[in-house]
Structure formats: structure tokens, C-alpha cells
mmCIF file of C-alpha atoms and ligand atoms in Angstrom:
data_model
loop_
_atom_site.group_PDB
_atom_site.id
_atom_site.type_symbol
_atom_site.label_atom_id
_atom_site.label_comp_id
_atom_site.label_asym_id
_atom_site.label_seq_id
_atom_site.Cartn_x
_atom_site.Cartn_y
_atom_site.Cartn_z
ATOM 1 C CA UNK A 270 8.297 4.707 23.762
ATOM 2 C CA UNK A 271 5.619 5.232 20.975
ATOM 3 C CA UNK A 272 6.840 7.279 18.457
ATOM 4 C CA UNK A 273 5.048 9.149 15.487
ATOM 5 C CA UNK A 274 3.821 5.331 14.144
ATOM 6 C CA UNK A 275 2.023 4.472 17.239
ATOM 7 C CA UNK A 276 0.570 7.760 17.758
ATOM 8 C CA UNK A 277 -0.683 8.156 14.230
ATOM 9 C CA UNK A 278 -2.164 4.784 14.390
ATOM 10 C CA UNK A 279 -4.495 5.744 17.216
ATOM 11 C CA UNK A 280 -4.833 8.870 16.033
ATOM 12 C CA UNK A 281 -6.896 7.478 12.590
ATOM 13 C CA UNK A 282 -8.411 4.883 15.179
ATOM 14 C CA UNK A 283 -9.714 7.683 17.591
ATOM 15 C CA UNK A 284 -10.829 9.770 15.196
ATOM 16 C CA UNK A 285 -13.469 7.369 13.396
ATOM 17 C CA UNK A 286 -14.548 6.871 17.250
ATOM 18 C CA UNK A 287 -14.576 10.012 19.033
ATOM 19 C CA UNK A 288 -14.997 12.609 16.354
ATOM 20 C CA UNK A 289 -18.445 14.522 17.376
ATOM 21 C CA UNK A 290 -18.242 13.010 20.765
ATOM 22 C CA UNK A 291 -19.440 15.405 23.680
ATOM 23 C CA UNK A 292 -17.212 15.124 27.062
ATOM 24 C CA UNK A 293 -19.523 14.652 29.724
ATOM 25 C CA UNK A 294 -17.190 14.623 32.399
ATOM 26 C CA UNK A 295 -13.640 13.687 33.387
ATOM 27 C CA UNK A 296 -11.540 11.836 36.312
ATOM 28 C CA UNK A 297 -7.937 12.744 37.335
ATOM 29 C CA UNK A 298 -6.573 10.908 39.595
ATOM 30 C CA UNK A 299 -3.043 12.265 39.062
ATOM 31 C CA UNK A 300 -2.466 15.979 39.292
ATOM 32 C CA UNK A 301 0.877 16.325 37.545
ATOM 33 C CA UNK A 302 -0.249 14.650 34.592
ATOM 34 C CA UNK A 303 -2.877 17.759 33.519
ATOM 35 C CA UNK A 304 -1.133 20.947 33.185
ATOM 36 C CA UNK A 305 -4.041 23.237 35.127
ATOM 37 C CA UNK A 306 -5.621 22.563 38.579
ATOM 38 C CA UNK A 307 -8.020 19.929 38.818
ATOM 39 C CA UNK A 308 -10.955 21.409 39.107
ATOM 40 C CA UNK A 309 -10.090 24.008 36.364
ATOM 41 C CA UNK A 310 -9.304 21.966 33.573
ATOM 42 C CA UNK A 311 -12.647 19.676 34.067
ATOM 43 C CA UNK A 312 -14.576 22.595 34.446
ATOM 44 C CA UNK A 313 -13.389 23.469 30.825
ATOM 45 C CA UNK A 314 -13.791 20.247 29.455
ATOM 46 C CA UNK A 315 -16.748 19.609 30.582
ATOM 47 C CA UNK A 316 -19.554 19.957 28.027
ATOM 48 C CA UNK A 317 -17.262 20.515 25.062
ATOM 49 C CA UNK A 318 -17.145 18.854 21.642
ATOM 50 C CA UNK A 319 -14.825 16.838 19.584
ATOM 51 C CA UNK A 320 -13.998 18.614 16.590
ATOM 52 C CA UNK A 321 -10.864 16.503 14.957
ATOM 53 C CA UNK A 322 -7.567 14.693 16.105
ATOM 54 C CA UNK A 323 -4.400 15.757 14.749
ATOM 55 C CA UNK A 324 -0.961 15.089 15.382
ATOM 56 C CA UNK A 325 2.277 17.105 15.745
ATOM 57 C CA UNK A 326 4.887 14.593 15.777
ATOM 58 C CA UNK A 327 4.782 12.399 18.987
ATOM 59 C CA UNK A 328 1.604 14.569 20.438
ATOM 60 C CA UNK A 329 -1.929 14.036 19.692
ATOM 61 C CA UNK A 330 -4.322 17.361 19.276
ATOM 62 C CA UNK A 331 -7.739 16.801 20.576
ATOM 63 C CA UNK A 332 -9.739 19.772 18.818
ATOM 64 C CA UNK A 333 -12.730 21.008 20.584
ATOM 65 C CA UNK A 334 -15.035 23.381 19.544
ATOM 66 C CA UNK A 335 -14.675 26.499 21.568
ATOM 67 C CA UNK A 336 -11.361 28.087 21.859
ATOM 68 C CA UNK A 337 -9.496 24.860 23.617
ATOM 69 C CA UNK A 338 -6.970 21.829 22.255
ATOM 70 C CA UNK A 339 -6.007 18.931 24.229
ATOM 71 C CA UNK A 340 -2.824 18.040 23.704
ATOM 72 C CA UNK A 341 -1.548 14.581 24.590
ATOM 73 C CA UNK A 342 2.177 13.225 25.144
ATOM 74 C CA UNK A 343 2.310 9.598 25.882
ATOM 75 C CA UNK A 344 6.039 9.447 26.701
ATOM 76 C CA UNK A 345 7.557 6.687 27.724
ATOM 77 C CA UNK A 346 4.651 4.474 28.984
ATOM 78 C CA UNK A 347 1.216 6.299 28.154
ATOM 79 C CA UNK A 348 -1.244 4.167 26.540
ATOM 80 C CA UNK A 349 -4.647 5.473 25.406
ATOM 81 C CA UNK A 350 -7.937 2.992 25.263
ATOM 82 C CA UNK A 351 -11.021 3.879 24.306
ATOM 83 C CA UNK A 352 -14.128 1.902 25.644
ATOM 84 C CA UNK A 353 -17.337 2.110 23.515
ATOM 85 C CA UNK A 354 -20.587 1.594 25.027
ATOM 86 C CA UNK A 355 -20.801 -1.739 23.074
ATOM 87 C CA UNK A 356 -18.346 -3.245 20.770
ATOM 88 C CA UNK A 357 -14.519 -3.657 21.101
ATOM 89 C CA UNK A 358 -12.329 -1.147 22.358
ATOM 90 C CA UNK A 359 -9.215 0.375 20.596
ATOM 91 C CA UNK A 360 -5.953 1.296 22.206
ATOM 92 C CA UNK A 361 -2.771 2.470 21.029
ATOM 93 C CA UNK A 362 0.835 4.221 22.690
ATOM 94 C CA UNK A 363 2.637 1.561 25.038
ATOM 95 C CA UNK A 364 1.228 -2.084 25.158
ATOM 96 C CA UNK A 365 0.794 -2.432 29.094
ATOM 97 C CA UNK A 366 0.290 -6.110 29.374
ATOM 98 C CA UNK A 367 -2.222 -8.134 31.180
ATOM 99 C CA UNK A 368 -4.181 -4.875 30.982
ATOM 100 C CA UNK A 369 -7.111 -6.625 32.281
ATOM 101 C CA UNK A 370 -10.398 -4.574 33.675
ATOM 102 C CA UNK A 371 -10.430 -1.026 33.244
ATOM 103 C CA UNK A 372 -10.071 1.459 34.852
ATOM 104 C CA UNK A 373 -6.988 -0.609 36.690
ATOM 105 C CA UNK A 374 -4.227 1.078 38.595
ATOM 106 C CA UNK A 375 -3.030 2.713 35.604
ATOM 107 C CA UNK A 376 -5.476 4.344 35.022
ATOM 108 C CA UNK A 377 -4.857 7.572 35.525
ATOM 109 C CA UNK A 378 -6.871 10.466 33.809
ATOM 110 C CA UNK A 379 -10.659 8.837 32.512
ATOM 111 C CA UNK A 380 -12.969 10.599 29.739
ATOM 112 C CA UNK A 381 -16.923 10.081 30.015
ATOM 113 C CA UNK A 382 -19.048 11.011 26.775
ATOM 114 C CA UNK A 383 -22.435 11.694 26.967
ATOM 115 C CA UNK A 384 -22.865 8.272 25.062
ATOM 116 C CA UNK A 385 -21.101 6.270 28.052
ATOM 117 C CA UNK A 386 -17.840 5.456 26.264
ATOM 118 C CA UNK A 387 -14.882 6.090 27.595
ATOM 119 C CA UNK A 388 -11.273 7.041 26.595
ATOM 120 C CA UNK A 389 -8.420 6.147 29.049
ATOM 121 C CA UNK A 390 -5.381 7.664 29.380
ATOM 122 C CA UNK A 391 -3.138 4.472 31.750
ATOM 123 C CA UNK A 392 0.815 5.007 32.096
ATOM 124 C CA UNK A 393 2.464 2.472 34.548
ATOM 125 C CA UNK A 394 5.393 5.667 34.822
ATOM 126 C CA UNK A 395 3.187 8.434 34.742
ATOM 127 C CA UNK A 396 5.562 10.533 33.025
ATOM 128 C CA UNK A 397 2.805 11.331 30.359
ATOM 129 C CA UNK A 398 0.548 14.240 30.168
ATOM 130 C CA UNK A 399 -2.504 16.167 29.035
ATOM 131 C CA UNK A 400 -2.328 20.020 28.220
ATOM 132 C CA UNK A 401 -5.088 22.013 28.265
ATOM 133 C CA UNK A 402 -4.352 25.026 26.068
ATOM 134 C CA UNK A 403 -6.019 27.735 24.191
ATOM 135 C CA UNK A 404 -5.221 28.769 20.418
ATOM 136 C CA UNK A 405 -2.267 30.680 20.773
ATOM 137 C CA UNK A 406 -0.011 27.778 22.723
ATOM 138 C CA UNK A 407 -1.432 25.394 20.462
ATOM 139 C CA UNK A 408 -0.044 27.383 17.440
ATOM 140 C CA UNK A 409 3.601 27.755 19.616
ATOM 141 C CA UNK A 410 3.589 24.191 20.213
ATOM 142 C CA UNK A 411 2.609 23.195 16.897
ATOM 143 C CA UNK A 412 5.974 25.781 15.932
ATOM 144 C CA UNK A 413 8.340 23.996 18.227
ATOM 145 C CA UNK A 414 8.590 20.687 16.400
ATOM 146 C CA UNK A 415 11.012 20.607 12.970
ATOM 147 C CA UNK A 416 9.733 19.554 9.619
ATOM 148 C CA UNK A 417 6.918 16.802 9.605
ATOM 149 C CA UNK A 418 8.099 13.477 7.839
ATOM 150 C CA UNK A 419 4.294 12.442 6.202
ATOM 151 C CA UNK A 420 3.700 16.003 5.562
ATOM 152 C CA UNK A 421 3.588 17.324 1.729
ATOM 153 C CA UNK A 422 5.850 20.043 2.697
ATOM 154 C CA UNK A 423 8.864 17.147 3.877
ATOM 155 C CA UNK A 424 10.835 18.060 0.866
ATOM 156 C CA UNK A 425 14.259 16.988 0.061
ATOM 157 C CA UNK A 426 15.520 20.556 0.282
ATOM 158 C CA UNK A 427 14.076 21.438 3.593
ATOM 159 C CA UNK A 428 15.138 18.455 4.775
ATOM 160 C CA UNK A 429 18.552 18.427 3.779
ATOM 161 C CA UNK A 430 18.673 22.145 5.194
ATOM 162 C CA UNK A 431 17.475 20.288 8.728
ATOM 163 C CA UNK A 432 20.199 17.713 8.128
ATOM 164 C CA UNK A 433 23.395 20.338 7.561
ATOM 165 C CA UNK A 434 22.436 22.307 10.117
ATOM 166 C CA UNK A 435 24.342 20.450 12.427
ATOM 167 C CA UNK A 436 27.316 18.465 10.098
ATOM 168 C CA UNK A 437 29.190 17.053 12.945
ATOM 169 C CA UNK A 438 26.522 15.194 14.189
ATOM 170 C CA UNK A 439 25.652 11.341 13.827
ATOM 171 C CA UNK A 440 23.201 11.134 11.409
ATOM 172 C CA UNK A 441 21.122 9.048 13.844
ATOM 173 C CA UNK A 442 21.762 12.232 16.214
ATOM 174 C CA UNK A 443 19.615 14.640 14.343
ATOM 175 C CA UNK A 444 16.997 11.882 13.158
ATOM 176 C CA UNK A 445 15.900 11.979 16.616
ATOM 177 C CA UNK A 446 15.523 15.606 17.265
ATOM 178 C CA UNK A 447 11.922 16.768 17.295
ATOM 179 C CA UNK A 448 13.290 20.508 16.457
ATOM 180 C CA UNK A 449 14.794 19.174 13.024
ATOM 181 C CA UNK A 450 12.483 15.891 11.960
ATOM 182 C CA UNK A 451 9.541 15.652 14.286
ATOM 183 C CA UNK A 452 8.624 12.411 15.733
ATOM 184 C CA UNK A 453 11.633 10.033 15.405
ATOM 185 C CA UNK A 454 12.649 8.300 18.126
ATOM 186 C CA UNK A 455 14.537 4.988 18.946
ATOM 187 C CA UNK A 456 12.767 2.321 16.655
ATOM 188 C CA UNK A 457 12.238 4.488 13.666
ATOM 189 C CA UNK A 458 15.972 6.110 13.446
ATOM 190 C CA UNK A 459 17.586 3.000 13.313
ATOM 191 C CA UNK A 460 15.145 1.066 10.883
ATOM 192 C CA UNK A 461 15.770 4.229 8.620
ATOM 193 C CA UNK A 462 19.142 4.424 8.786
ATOM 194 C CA UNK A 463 19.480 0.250 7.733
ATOM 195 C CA UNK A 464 17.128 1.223 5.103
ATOM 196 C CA UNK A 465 19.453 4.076 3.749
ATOM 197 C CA UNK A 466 22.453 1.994 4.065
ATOM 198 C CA UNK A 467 23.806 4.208 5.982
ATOM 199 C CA UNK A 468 25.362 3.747 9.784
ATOM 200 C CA UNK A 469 23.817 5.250 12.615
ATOM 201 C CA UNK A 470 26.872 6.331 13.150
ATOM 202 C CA UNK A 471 27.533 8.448 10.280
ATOM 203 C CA UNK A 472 28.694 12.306 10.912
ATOM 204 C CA UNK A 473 26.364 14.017 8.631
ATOM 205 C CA UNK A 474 28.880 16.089 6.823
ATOM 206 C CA UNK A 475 30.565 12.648 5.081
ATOM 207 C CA UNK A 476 27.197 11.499 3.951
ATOM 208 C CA UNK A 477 27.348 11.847 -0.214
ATOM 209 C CA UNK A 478 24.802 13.154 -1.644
ATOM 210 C CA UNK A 479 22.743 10.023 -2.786
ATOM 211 C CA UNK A 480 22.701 8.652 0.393
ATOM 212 C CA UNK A 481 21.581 11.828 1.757
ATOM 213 C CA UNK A 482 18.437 11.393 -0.766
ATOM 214 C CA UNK A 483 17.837 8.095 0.462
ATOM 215 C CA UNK A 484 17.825 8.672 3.781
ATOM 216 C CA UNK A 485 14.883 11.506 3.021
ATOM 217 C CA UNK A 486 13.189 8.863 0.808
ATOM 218 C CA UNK A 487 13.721 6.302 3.561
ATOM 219 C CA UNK A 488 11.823 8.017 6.486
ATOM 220 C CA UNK A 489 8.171 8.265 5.129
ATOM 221 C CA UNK A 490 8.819 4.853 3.768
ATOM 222 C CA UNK A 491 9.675 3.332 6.630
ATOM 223 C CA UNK A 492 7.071 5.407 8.358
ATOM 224 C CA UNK A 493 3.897 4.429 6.781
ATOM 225 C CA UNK A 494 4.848 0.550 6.428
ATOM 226 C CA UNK A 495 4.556 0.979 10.230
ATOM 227 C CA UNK A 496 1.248 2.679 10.277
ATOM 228 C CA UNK A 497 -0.294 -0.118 7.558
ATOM 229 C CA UNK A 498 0.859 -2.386 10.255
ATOM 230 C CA UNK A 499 -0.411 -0.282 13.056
ATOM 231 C CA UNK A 500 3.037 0.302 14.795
ATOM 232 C CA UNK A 501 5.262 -1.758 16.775
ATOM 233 C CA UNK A 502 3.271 -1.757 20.115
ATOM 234 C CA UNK A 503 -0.437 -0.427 19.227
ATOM 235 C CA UNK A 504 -3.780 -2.650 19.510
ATOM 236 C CA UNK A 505 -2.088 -4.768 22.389
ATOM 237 C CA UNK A 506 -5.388 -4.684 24.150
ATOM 238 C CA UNK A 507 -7.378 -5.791 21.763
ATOM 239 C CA UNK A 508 -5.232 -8.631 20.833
ATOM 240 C CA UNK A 509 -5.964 -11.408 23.673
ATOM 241 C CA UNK A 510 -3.585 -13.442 22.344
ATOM 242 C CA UNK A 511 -1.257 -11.297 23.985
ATOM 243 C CA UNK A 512 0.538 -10.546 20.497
ATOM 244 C CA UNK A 513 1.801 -6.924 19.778
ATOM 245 C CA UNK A 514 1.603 -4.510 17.401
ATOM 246 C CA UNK A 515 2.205 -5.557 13.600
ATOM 247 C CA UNK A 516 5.141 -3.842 13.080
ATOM 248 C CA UNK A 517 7.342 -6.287 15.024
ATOM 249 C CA UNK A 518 8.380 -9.138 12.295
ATOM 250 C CA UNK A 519 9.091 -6.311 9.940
ATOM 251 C CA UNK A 520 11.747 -4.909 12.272
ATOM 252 C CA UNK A 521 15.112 -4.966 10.197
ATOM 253 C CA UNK A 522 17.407 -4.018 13.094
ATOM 254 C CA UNK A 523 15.622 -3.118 15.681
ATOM 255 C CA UNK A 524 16.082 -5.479 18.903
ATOM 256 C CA UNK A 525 17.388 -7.755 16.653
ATOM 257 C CA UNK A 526 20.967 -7.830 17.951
ATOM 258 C CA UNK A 527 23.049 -10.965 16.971
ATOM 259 C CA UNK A 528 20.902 -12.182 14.139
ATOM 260 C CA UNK A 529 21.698 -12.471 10.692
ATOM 261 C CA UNK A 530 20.917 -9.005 8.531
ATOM 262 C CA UNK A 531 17.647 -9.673 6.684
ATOM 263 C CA UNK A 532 19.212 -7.715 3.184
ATOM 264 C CA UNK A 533 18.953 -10.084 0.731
ATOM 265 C CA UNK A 534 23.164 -11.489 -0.214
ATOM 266 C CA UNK A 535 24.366 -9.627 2.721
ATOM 267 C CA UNK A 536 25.684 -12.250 5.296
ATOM 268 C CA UNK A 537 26.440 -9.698 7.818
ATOM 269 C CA UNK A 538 25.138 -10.116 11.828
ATOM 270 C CA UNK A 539 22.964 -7.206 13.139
ATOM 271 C CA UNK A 540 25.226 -5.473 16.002
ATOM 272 C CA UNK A 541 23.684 -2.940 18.848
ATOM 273 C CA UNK A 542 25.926 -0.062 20.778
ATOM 274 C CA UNK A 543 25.353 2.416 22.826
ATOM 275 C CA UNK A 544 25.390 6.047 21.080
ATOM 276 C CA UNK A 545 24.567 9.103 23.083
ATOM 277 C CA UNK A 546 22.991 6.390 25.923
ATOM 278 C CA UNK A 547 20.406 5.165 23.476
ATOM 279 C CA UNK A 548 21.005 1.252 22.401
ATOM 280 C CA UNK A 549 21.315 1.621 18.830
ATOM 281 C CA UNK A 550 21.139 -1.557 15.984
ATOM 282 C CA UNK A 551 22.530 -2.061 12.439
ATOM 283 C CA UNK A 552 24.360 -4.515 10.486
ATOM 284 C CA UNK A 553 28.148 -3.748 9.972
ATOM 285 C CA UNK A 554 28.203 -5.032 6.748
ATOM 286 C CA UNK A 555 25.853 -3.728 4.414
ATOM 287 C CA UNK A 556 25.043 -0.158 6.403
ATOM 288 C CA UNK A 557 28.288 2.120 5.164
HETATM 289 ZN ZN1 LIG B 297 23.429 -6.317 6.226
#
């Protein structure tokens, strides 16, 4: 699933590319993916602007001018690609292999600009979606995530206010709730926790107070290495050589169950359980 990595990697991608852009017109071929009927939501579309792209932890904020945001969630599978005219195109959210001509049968909601590019929204579960929503639901929506990790505001006071909120949780628990840290999922919450030191595992309320401070210094670290390297599954379409996203060989834990920990002096062999249902990876030895 792409988490706040991916989707702020095509988020700086999409804005040097689509910023200014006018919608000409746009294809659903999916109705539960769009949160209006059909005809409604192109109708509004239609003819509007790009103002900016922003992003509220795993969802992506088209601004248009006029009173309307569209708000993206990529989910499990959702994978955006935007086609220019000329040039190469850019994608981002869940590397869908063999991806070859577009639009394919993934392809499930379809942008036009007035320019002739295209944006595609593909998901091979269709479990992703596109809100069309005025100013007031974008502000609510904007209100139900919980503090935002690259923001200037993600102090360590907030944040450790987020974290003892619930103390007999697994610290890898509240990592991934949006309402507390937005954006988190899988991936991110156990490379953070390896590079705290700290095991998934870990009820919040034992957690001394330096590790605590690590694991807030940990998550924009962690964080924006994956952005420089453009997440762990973006630009897969680009990339004929069928290689994915950058992120990968700098996994610490992630999908790396059975290897040897990559900490330097620490011998220890990276293990993976299950915890809550979610597969979950660090390395016995050096994560306390
Ligand atoms: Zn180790």
C-alpha cells in the first residue's frame, strides 16, 4: 500500500506537471470509485483549473480554482500516471507491473487537459477513490488525520501527547493510526521502529524517555530518505527495466525476514510476526 512516501513523491512530481492545467474532460468507468454520480462530478470538473497539490497524510488534494478539492486515496492498489502530450510520463502509488499501453484494464477514472495530457488513476482492486468536495469537507477531512510527521508543527511534545494517549498500546500500534501520526502504514512503522531501537512490539507506557525522543526523531528521518529515493514502489512505469522504486535496498527490516540485521556489530537475524494481522519485521537483537 503506498503510504505518505509514495504519495508525497508524486505529489512534488504532479505538481511541476499539472499545476495550471485546465481539465477538459473526464472518463469514469467505475462508479464507486467517485463519491457523486457520474454525470455530476464531470459536470463540475469540467472546465476547472489546477491550483496546487497538497497532501494530508496518505491523500492527495487536487486544488481547483472555484470552490472544489479533489481528494485522492490510492489504497491498497491505486496508482496514478500522468501522460504528457510529449515526453515521458510520471507515475507514482502501487507499481502495477507490465503496465503496458494505457488506458489498460486498470484504468479506471481518466483526466483530459486542454493540452492533451492525461492523468490516470489504474487500481487492479479498485478499492481506491476520488472525492469531489467543496471547502468545508475539505477542511473536516483535512481535521480527521493526527499530527503530520514533515510538518513544522510535528513537535516532540505534541507528539509525545499522541503517543501517551493510548499507553497500553504497541508502539507500532499507534504509529499506524492516521488519527494520532498521519500517514504511517506497514513499511514506514517498522523501518522506524528498527531505527529507534525500539521493538514493534513495545507497549508505549515502558518506552523511557530517550527512546521516546528517538522514535520522534526517527519518523521524519526515515521519511524523507524515502522521498530522496522516491519511495519504495513509485516511478515503476517509467523504469522499463522493470526495477522499483528507490527505496527498496535501503529497507532495514522491511521484507527482509531471515537475513542478517544491517546495524553495523549487531549479528542478529531480522525476524517477521504477525501483530494485530499486519506482518511485522525487526531484528531481535539490537531493537529493545
Ligand atoms: Zn540488529
Amino acid at each position: 500500500m503506498p503510504e505518505l512516501p509514495e504519495v508525497e513523491t508524486i505529489r512534488r512530481e504532479l505538481v511541476q506537471k499539472i499545476k495550471g492545467k485546465t481539465i477538459k474532460d473526464v472518463e469514469i468507468k467505475v462508479f464507486k470509485m467517485v463519491n457523486l454520480p457520474v454525470f455530476e462530478f464531470s459536470k463540475k470538473v469540467k472546465k476547472t483549473k489546477i491550483k496546487g497539490i497538497y497532501r494530508r497524510a496518505k491523500v492527495l488534494i487536487i486544488d481547483l480554482y472555484g470552490p472544489y478539492f479533489l481528494l485522492f486515496h490510492l489504497k491498497m492498489t491505486g496508482q496514478l500516471v500522468f501522460v504528457p502530450k510529449k515526453g515521458q510520463a510520471i507515475s507514482g502509488g502501487h507499481p502495477i507491473k507490465n503496465i503496458g499501453q494505457l488506458p489498460n484494464k486498470f484504468s479506471h477514472i481518466i483526466f483530459t487537459f486542454t493540452d492533451g495530457s492525461k492523468l490516470y488513476f489504474n487500481d487492479i482492486r479498485k478499492f481506491g477513490w476520488i472525492k469531489l468536495v467543496e471547502d468545508s469537507i475539505y477542511l473536516l477531512v483535512r481535521n480527521e488525520f493526527g499530527l503530520e510527521p514533515l510538518a513544522k508543527d510535528f513537535e516532540y511534545e505534541r507528539f509525545k501527547a499522541a503517543f501517551n494517549h493510548f499507553p497500553n498500546r504497541k508502539v507500532k500500534q499507534v504509529l499506524i493510526d492516521q488519527t494520532l501520526i498521519a500517514g504511517l502504514g506497514n513499511i514506514y512503522a517498522d523501518e522506524i521502529c528498527f531505527c529507534a531501537g525500539v521493538k514493534p512490539t513495545r507497549v508505549v507506557k515502558t518506552l523511557k524517555a530517550a527512546e521516546m525522543k528517538k522514535i520522534h526523531k526517527c519518523i521524519p528521518q526515515v521519511l524523507n530518505f524515502a522521498i530522496l529515493k522516491k519511495g519504495t514502489s513509485a516511478d515503476n512505469y517509467v523504469r522499463t527495466d522493470g526495477s522499483q522504486g528507490g527505496m527498496i535496498p535501503y529497507l532495514k527490516v522491511y521484507g527482509r525476514e531471515g537475513q542478517k540485521c544491517k546495524r553495523k556489530n549487531c549479528q542478529g537475524i531480522i525476524k517477521k510476526i504477525r501483530l494485530n494481522g499486519r506482518g511485522t519485521h525487526f531484528c531481535d537483537r539490537c531493537q529493545k
